[in-house]
Short mmCIF file of C-alpha atoms in Angstrom, two decimals:
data_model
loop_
_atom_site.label_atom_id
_atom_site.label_comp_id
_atom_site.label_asym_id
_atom_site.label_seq_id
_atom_site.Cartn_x
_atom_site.Cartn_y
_atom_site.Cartn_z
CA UNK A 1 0.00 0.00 0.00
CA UNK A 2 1.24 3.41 -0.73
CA UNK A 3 2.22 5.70 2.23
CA UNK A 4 1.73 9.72 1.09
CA UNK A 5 5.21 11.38 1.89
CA UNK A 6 5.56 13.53 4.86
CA UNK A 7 7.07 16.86 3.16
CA UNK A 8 6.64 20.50 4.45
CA UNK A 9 5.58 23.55 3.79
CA UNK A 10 7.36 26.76 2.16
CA UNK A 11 6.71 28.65 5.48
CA UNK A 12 8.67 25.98 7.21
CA UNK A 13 11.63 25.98 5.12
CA UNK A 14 11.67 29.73 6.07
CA UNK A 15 12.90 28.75 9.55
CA UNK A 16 15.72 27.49 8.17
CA UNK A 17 16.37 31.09 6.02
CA UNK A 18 19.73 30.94 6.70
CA UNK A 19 20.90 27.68 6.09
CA UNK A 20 18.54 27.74 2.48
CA UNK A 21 20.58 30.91 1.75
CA UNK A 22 23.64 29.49 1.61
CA UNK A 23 22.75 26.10 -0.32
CA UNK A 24 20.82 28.21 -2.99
CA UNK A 25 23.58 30.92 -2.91
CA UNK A 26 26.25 28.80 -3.80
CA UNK A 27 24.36 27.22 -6.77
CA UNK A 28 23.25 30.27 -7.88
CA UNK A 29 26.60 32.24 -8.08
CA UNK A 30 28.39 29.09 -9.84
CA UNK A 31 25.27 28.86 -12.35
CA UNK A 32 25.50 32.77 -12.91
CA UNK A 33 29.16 32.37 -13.58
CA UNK A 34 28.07 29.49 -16.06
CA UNK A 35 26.58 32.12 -18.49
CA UNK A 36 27.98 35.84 -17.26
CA UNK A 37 30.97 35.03 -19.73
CA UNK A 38 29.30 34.92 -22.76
CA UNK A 39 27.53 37.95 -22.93
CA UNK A 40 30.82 40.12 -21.53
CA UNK A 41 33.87 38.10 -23.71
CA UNK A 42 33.36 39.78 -26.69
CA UNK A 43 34.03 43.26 -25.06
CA UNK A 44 36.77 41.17 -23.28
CA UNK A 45 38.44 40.28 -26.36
CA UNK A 46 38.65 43.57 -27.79
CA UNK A 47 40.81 44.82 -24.98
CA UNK A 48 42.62 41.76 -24.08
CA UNK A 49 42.95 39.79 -26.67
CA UNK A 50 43.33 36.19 -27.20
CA UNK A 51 39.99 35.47 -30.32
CA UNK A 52 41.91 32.30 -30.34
CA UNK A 53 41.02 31.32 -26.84
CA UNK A 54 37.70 32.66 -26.60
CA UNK A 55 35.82 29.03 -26.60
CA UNK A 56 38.22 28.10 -23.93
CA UNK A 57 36.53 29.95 -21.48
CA UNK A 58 34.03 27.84 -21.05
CA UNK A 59 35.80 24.30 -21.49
CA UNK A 60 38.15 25.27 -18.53
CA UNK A 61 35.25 26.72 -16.07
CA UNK A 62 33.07 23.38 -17.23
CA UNK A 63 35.75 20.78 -17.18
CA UNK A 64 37.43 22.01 -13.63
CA UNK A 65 33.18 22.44 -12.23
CA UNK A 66 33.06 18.76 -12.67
CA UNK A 67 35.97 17.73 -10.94
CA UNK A 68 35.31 19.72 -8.09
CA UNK A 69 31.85 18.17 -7.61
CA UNK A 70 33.40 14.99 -7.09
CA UNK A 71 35.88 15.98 -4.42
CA UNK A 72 32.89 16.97 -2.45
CA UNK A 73 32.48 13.83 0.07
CA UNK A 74 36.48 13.98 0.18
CA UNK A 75 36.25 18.12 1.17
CA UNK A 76 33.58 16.68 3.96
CA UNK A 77 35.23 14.12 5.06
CA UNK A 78 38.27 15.98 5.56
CA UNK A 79 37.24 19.40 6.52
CA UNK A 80 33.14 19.07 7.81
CA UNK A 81 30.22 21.00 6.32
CA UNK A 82 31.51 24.47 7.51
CA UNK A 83 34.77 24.73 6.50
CA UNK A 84 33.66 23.32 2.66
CA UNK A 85 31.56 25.98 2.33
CA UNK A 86 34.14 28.26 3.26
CA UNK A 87 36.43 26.95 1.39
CA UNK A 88 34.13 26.94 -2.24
CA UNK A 89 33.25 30.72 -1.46
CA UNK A 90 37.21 31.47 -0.82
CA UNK A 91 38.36 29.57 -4.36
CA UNK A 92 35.40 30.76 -6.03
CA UNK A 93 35.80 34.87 -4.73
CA UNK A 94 39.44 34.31 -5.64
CA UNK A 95 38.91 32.91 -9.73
CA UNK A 96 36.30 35.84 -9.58
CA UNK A 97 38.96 38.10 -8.83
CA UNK A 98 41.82 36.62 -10.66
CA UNK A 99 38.88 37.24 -13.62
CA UNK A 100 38.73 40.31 -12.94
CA UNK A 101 42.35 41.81 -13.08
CA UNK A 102 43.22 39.68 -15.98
CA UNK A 103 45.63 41.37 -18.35
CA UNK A 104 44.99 38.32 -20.95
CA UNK A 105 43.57 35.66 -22.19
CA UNK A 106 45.65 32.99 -20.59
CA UNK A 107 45.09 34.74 -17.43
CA UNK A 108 41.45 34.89 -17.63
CA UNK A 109 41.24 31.32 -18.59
CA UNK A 110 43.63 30.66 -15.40
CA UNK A 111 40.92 32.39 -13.29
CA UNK A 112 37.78 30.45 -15.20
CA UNK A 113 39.09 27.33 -14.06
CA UNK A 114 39.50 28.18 -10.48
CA UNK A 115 36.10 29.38 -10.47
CA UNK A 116 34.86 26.29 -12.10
CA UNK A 117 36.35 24.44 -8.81
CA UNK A 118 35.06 26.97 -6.64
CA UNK A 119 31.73 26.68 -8.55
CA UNK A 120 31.91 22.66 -8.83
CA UNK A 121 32.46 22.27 -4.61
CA UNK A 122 29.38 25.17 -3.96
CA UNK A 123 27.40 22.99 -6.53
CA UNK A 124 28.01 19.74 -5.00
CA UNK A 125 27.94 20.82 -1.73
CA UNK A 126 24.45 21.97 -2.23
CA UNK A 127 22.84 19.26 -3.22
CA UNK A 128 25.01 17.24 -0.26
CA UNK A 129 23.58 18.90 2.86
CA UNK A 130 20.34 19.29 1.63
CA UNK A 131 20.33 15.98 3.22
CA UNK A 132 22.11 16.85 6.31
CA UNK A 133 21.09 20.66 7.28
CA UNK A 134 17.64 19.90 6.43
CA UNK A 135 15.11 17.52 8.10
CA UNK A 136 13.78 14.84 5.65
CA UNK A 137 10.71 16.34 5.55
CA UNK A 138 12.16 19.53 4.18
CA UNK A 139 14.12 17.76 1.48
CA UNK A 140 11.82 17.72 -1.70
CA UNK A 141 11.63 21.61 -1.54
CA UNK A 142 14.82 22.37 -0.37
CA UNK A 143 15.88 20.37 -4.18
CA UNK A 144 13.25 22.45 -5.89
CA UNK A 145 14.77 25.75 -4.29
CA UNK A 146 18.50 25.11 -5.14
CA UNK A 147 17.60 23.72 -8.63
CA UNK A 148 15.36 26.60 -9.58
CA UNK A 149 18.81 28.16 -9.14
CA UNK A 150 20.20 26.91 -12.80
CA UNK A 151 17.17 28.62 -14.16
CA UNK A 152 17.47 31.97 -12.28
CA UNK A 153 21.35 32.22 -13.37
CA UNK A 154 19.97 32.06 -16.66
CA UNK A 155 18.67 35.22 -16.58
CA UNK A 156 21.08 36.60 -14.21
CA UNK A 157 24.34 35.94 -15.69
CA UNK A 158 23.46 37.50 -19.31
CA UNK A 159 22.14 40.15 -17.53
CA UNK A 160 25.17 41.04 -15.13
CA UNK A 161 27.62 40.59 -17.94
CA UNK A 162 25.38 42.13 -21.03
CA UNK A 163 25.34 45.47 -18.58
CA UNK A 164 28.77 45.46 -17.40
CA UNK A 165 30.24 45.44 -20.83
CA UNK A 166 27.99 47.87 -21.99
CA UNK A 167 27.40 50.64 -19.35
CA UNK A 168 30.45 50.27 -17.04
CA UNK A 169 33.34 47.89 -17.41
CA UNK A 170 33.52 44.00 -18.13
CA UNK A 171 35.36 43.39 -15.44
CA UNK A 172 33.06 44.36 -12.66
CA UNK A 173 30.83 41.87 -13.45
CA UNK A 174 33.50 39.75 -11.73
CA UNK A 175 33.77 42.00 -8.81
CA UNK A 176 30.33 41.42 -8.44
CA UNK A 177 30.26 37.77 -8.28
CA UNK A 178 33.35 37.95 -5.49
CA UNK A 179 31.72 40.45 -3.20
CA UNK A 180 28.71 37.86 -3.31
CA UNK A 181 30.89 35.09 -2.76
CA UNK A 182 32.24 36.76 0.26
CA UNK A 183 29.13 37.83 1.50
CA UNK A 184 27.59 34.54 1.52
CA UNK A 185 30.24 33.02 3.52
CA UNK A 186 29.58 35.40 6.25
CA UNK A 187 27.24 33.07 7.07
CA UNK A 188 27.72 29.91 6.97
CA UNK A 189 28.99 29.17 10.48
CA UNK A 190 25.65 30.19 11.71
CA UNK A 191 23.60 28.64 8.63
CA UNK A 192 24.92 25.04 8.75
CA UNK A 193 24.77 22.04 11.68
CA UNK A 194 27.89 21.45 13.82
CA UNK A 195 30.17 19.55 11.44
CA UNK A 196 31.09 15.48 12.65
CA UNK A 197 33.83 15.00 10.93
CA UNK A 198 34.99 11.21 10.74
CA UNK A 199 37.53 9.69 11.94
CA UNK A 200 39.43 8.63 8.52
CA UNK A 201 38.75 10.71 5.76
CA UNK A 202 37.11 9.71 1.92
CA UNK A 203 40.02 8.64 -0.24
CA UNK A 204 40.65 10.17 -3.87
CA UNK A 205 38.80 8.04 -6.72
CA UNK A 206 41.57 8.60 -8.26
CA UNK A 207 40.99 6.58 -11.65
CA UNK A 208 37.21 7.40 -11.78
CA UNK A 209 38.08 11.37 -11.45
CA UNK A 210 40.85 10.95 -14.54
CA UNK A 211 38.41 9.44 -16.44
CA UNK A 212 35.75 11.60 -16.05
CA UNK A 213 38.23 14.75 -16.49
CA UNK A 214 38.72 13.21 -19.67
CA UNK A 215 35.63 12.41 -20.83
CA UNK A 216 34.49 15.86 -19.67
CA UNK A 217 37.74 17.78 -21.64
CA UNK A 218 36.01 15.71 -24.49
CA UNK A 219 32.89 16.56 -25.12
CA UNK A 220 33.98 20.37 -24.19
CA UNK A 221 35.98 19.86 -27.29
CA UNK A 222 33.82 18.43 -29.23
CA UNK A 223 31.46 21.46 -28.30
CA UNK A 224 33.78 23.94 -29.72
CA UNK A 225 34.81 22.12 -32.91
CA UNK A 226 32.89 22.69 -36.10
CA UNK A 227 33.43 19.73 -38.47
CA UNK A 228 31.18 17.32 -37.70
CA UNK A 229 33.37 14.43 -38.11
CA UNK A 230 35.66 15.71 -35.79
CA UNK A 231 33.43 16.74 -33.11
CA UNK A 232 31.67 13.40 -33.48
CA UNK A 233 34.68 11.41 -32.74
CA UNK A 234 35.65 13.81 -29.57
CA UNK A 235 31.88 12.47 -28.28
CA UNK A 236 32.47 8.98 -29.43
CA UNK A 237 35.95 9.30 -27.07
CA UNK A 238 33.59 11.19 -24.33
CA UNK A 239 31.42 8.45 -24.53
CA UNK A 240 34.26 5.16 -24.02
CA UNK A 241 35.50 7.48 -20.97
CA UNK A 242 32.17 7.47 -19.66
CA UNK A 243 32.31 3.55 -20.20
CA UNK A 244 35.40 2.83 -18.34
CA UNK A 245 34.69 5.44 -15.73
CA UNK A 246 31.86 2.89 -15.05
CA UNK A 247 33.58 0.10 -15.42
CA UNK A 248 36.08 1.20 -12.95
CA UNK A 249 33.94 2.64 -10.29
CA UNK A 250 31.74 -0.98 -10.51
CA UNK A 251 35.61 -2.46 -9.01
CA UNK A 252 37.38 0.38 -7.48
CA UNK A 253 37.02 0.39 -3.63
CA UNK A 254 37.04 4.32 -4.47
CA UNK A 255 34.04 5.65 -5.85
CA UNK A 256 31.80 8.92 -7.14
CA UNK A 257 28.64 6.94 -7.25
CA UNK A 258 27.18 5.12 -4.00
CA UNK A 259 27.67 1.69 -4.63
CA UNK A 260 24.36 0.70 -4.68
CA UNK A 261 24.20 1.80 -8.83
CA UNK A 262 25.63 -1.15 -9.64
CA UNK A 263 23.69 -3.43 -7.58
CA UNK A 264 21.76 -6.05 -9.71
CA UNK A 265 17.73 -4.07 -9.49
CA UNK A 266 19.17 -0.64 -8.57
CA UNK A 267 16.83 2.21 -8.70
CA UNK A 268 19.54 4.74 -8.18
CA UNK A 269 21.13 4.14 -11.76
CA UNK A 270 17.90 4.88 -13.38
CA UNK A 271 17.05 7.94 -11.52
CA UNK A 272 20.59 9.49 -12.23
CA UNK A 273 20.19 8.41 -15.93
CA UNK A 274 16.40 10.12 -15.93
CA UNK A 275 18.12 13.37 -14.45
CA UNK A 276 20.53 13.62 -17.06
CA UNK A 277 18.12 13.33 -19.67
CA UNK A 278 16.39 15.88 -18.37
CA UNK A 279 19.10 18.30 -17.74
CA UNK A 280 21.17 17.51 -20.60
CA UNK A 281 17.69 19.40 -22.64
CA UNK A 282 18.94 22.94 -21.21
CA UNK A 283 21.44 22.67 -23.76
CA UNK A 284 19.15 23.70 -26.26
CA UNK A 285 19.23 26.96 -25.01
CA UNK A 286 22.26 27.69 -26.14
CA UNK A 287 20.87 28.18 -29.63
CA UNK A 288 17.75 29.72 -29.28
CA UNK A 289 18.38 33.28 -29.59
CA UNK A 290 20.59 32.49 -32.97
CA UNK A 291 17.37 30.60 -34.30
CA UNK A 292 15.32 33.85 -32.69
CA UNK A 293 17.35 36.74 -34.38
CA UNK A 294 18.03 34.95 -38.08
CA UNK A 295 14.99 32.85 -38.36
CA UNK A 296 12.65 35.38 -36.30
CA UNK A 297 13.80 38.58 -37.03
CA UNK A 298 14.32 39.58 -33.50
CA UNK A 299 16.69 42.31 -31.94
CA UNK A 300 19.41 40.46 -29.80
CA UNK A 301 17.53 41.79 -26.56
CA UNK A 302 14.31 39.91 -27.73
CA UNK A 303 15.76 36.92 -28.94
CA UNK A 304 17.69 36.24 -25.18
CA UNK A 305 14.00 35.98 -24.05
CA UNK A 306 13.26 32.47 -25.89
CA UNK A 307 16.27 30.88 -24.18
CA UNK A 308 14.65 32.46 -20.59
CA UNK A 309 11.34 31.22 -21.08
CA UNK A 310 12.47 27.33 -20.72
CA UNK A 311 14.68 28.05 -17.80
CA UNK A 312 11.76 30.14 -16.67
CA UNK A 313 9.16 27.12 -16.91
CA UNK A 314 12.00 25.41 -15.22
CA UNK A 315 12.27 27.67 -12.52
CA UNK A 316 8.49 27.95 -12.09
CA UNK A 317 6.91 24.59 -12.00
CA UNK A 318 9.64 23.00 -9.61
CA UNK A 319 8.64 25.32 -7.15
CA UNK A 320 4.87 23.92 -6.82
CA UNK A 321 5.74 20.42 -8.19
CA UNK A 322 7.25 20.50 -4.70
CA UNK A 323 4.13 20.11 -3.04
CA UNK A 324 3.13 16.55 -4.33
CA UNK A 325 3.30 13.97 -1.83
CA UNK A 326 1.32 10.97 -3.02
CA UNK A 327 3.13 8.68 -4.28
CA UNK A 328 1.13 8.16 -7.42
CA UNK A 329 1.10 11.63 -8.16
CA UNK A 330 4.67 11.50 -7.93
CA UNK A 331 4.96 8.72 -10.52
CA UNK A 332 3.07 10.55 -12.92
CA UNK A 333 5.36 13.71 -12.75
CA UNK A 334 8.36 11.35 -13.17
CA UNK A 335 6.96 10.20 -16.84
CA UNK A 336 5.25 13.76 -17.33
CA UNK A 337 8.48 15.25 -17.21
CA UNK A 338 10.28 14.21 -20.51
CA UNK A 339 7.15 13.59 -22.00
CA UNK A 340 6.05 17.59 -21.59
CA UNK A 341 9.93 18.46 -22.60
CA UNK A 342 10.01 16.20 -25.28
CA UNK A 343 6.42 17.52 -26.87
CA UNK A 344 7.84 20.92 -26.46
CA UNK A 345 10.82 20.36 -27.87
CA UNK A 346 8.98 18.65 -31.38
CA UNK A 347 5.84 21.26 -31.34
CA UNK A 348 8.79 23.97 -31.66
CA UNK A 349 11.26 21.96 -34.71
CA UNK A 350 7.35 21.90 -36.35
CA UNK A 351 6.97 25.67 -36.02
CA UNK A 352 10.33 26.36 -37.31
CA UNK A 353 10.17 27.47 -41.16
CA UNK A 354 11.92 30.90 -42.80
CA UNK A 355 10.89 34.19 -41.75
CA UNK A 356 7.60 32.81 -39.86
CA UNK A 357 5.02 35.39 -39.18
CA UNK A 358 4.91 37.19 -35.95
CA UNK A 359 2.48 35.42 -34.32
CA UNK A 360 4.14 31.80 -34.82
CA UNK A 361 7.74 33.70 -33.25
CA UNK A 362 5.60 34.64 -30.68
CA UNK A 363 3.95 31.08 -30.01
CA UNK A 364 7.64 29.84 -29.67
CA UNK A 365 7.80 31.60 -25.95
CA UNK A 366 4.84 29.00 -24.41
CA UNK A 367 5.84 26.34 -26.30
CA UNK A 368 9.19 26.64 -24.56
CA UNK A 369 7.96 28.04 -21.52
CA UNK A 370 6.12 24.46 -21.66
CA UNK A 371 8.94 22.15 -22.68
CA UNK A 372 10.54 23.78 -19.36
CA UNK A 373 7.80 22.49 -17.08
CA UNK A 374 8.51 19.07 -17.89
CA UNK A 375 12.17 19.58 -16.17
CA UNK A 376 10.55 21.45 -13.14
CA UNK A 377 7.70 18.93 -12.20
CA UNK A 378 10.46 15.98 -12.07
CA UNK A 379 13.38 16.98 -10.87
CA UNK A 380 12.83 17.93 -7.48
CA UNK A 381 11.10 14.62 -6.74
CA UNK A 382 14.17 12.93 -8.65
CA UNK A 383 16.60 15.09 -6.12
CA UNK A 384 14.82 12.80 -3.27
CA UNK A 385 14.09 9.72 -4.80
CA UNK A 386 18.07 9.63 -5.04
CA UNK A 387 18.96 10.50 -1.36
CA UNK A 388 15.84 7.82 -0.32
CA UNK A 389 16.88 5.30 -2.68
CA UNK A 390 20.51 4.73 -1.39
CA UNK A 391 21.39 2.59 1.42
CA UNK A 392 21.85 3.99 4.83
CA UNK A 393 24.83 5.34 4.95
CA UNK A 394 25.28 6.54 1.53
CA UNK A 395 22.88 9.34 1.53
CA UNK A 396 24.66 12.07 1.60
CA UNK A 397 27.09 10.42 -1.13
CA UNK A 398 24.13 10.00 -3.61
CA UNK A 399 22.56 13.66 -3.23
CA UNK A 400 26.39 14.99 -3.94
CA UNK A 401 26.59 12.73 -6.81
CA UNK A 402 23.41 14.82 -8.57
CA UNK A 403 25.95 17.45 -8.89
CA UNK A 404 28.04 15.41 -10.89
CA UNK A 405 25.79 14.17 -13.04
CA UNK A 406 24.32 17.33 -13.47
CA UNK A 407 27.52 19.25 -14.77
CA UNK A 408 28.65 15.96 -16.89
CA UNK A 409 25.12 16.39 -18.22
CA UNK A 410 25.91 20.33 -19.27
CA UNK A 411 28.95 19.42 -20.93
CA UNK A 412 27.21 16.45 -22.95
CA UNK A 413 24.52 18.03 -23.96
CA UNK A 414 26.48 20.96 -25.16
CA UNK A 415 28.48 18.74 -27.67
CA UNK A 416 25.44 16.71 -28.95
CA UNK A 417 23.85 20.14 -29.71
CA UNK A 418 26.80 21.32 -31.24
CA UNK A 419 26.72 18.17 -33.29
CA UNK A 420 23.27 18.26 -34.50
CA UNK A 421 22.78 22.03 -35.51
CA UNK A 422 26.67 21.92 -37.66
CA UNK A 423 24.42 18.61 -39.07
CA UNK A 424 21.90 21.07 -40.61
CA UNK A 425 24.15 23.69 -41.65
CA UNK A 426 24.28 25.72 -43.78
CA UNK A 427 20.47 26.25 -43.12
CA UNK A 428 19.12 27.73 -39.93
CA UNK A 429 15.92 26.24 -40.44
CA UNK A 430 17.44 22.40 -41.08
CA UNK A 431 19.80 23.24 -38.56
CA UNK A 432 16.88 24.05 -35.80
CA UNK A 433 14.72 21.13 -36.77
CA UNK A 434 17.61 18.76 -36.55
CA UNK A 435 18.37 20.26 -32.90
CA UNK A 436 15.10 20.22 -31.80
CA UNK A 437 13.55 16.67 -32.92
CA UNK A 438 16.94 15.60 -31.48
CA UNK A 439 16.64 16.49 -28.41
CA UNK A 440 12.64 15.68 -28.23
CA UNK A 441 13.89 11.60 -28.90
CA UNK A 442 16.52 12.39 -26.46
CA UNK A 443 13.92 13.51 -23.82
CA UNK A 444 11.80 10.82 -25.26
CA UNK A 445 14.44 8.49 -23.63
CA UNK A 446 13.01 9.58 -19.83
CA UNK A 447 9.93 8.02 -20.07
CA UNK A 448 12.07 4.81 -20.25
CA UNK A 449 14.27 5.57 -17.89
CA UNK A 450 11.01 6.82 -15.19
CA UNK A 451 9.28 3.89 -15.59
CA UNK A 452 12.46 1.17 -14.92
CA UNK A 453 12.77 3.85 -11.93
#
């Protein structure tokens, strides 16, 4: 017989203002950083230099995010909740300010990556003691909060860097992002639970984190490429990583994953595979204002909008998907989530055809607005089902392990959408449909992955 889950209420999670402060601050300031750099390099480049370089930016702040997240049960282990978090904001502030004072390209990229590690730890951490600073009850919303945290840096981190470069200086927007590092940090030894450290600390998956590095510097290089037979055999390299990462993990006493995964009748491998189907969709993004300003006709401004409205149905629905609490309510968000972003996703390659009339361009915003949801409803619920589904024990190991998968995800699904629209090129319009319909069978692939859940 199904049991309805005991969850709380918004108003209780407000007790705990503090603590939800710092776990959503951290994401949010890494998943600002995520995006703040593309809207400010360009005014970057013309002063410092370094056109060459300019992909780079993002490879290094990617590739170093995902190594941090899984250092984050070692950083616990070692140092306790408190001194993590301390210890994220202080790399983080300090890539924000290396950034900032960069005199070139090299430079900048030197200070991407350490904010990628600072950004990585915050990230992971996050997701980590929402299962230890917050009571179980507590734990569905505190997901929804700190992953409707990708969506807001969406709009925050074009923002801060699109005004920077144009009203002030590029460089503040860095300056920004290390006076809110700082100023989170003031407090966390208030926000967070007494740390128990353990006796004997994590050790280093050593193997599994080369691996992984790898098959993450892949498929950031296969993002950046533009011949398509190149950039498919950077994912086809991503992709064997992946394979022996897994292999190695199933055998190494070491491991990222709890090792429940690769239990014969694990539910935890399927819920990690249904998040990353669902996250790996916010790559589409990427492309949508190019597909808005040459296909639509829209000013730069207007077209930055399309991108915002699926992080925005994102953002949105998570927050009162977090109320379900029966069980077979819960089930049906699991499978309405892909199958909402996967309709989305084909309504809009359907819609796409040259110089469309105003009123189709405008239809674009609820269809993606729409596709969005289908992330929201589920992935709060899968945030919990993964902390509940691991053995005792490994609980805390399995909610930092969504960061992982989540930034591997990123990285992934930037290459594969690199790989479909070059597929369709020279034409916008081939190039959109082939992105879109891909990434609708992609999404497709969650109703699968929900139902072997």
């Amino acid at each position: 017989m199904s049991v309805e889950q005991d969850i709380g209420t918004w108003r209780e999670l407000g007790r705990h203002t503090s603590t939800a402060a710092v776990l959503a601050g951290g994401v949010l300031v890494g998943a600002i950083t995520i995006y703040v750099a593309a809207s400010l390099l360009p005014t970057a480049v013309r002063e410092i230099g370094g056109r060459a370089l300019y992909a780079w930016t993002m490879t290094a702040f990617l590739v170093a995010q995902v190594v941090a997240t899984m250092l984050v049960g070692r950083a616990l282990s070692r140092c306790g909740d408190k001194v993590s978090y301390l210890i994220g904001f202080s790399v983080f502030a300090a890539g924000s300010v290396v950034c900032a004072v960069s005199p070139s390209m090299p430079v900048l990229l030197l200070g991407r990556g350490i904010q990628g590690l600072g950004a990585g730890l915050l990230t992971g951490l996050g997701f980590a003691l929402i299962h230890s600073a917050l009571p179980p009850r507590l734990w569905s919303r505190g997901s929804a909060l700190i992953s409707a945290m990708f969506g807001v840096g969406n709009f925050a981190g074009p923002a801060l860097g699109g005004f920077s470069a144009q009203f002030g200086s590029w460089r503040s927007a860095f300056v920004v992002l290390a006076v809110a590092a700082a100023v989170l940090a003031v407090f966390v030894p208030r926000a967070l639970p007494g740390d128990e450290q353990p006796t004997q600390a994590a050790p280093v998956p050593v193997a599994s984190l080369a691996l992984v590095v790898g098959a993450a510097g892949a498929v950031s290089v296969a993002g950046i490429l533009t011949g398509v037979a190149a950039m498919a055999a950077f994912i086809a390299l991503g992709l064997a990583l992946v394979a022996a990462f897994l292999l190695t993990e199933k055998r190494a006493t070491a491991s990222v994953l709890p090792r429940s995964v690769y239990q014969p009748g694990s539910r935890l491998r399927w819920i990690y595979l249904s998040i990353m189907v669902l996250a790996s969709g916010v790559a589409v993004e990427t492309f949508l204002p190019l597909f808005g300003q040459q296909l639509g006709g829209l000013p730069p401004a207007a077209a930055g909008f399309f991108a915002a409205a699926l992080s925005l149905g994102w953002s949105v629905s998570q927050l009162f998907s977090a109320s379900a609490h029966r069980p077979e309510t819960i089930r049906r968000l699991l499978i309405a989530g892909p199958v909402c972003l996967a309709a989305g996703f084909a309504l809009l390659g359907l819609l796409q055809s040259e110089q469309p009339p105003l009123l189709v361009v405008l239809l674009w915003l609820p269809v993606l607005f729409f596709g969005g949801t289908g992330i929201g409803i589920a992935m709060p619920h899968l945030s919990v089902a993964a902390m509940t589904s691991a053995p005792d024990g490994e609980g805390g190991k399995a909610a930092a392990a969504i960061a992982t998968i989540l930034t591997m995800s990123t990285a992934f699904g930037a290459a594969v959408a690199g790989l479909l629209v070059n597929l369709g090129a020279p034409s916008v319009v081939t190039s959109a449909r082939w992105l879109l319909f891909g990434f609708a069978a992609i999404a497709a692939l969650g109703v699968l992955t929900a139902r072997r859940r």
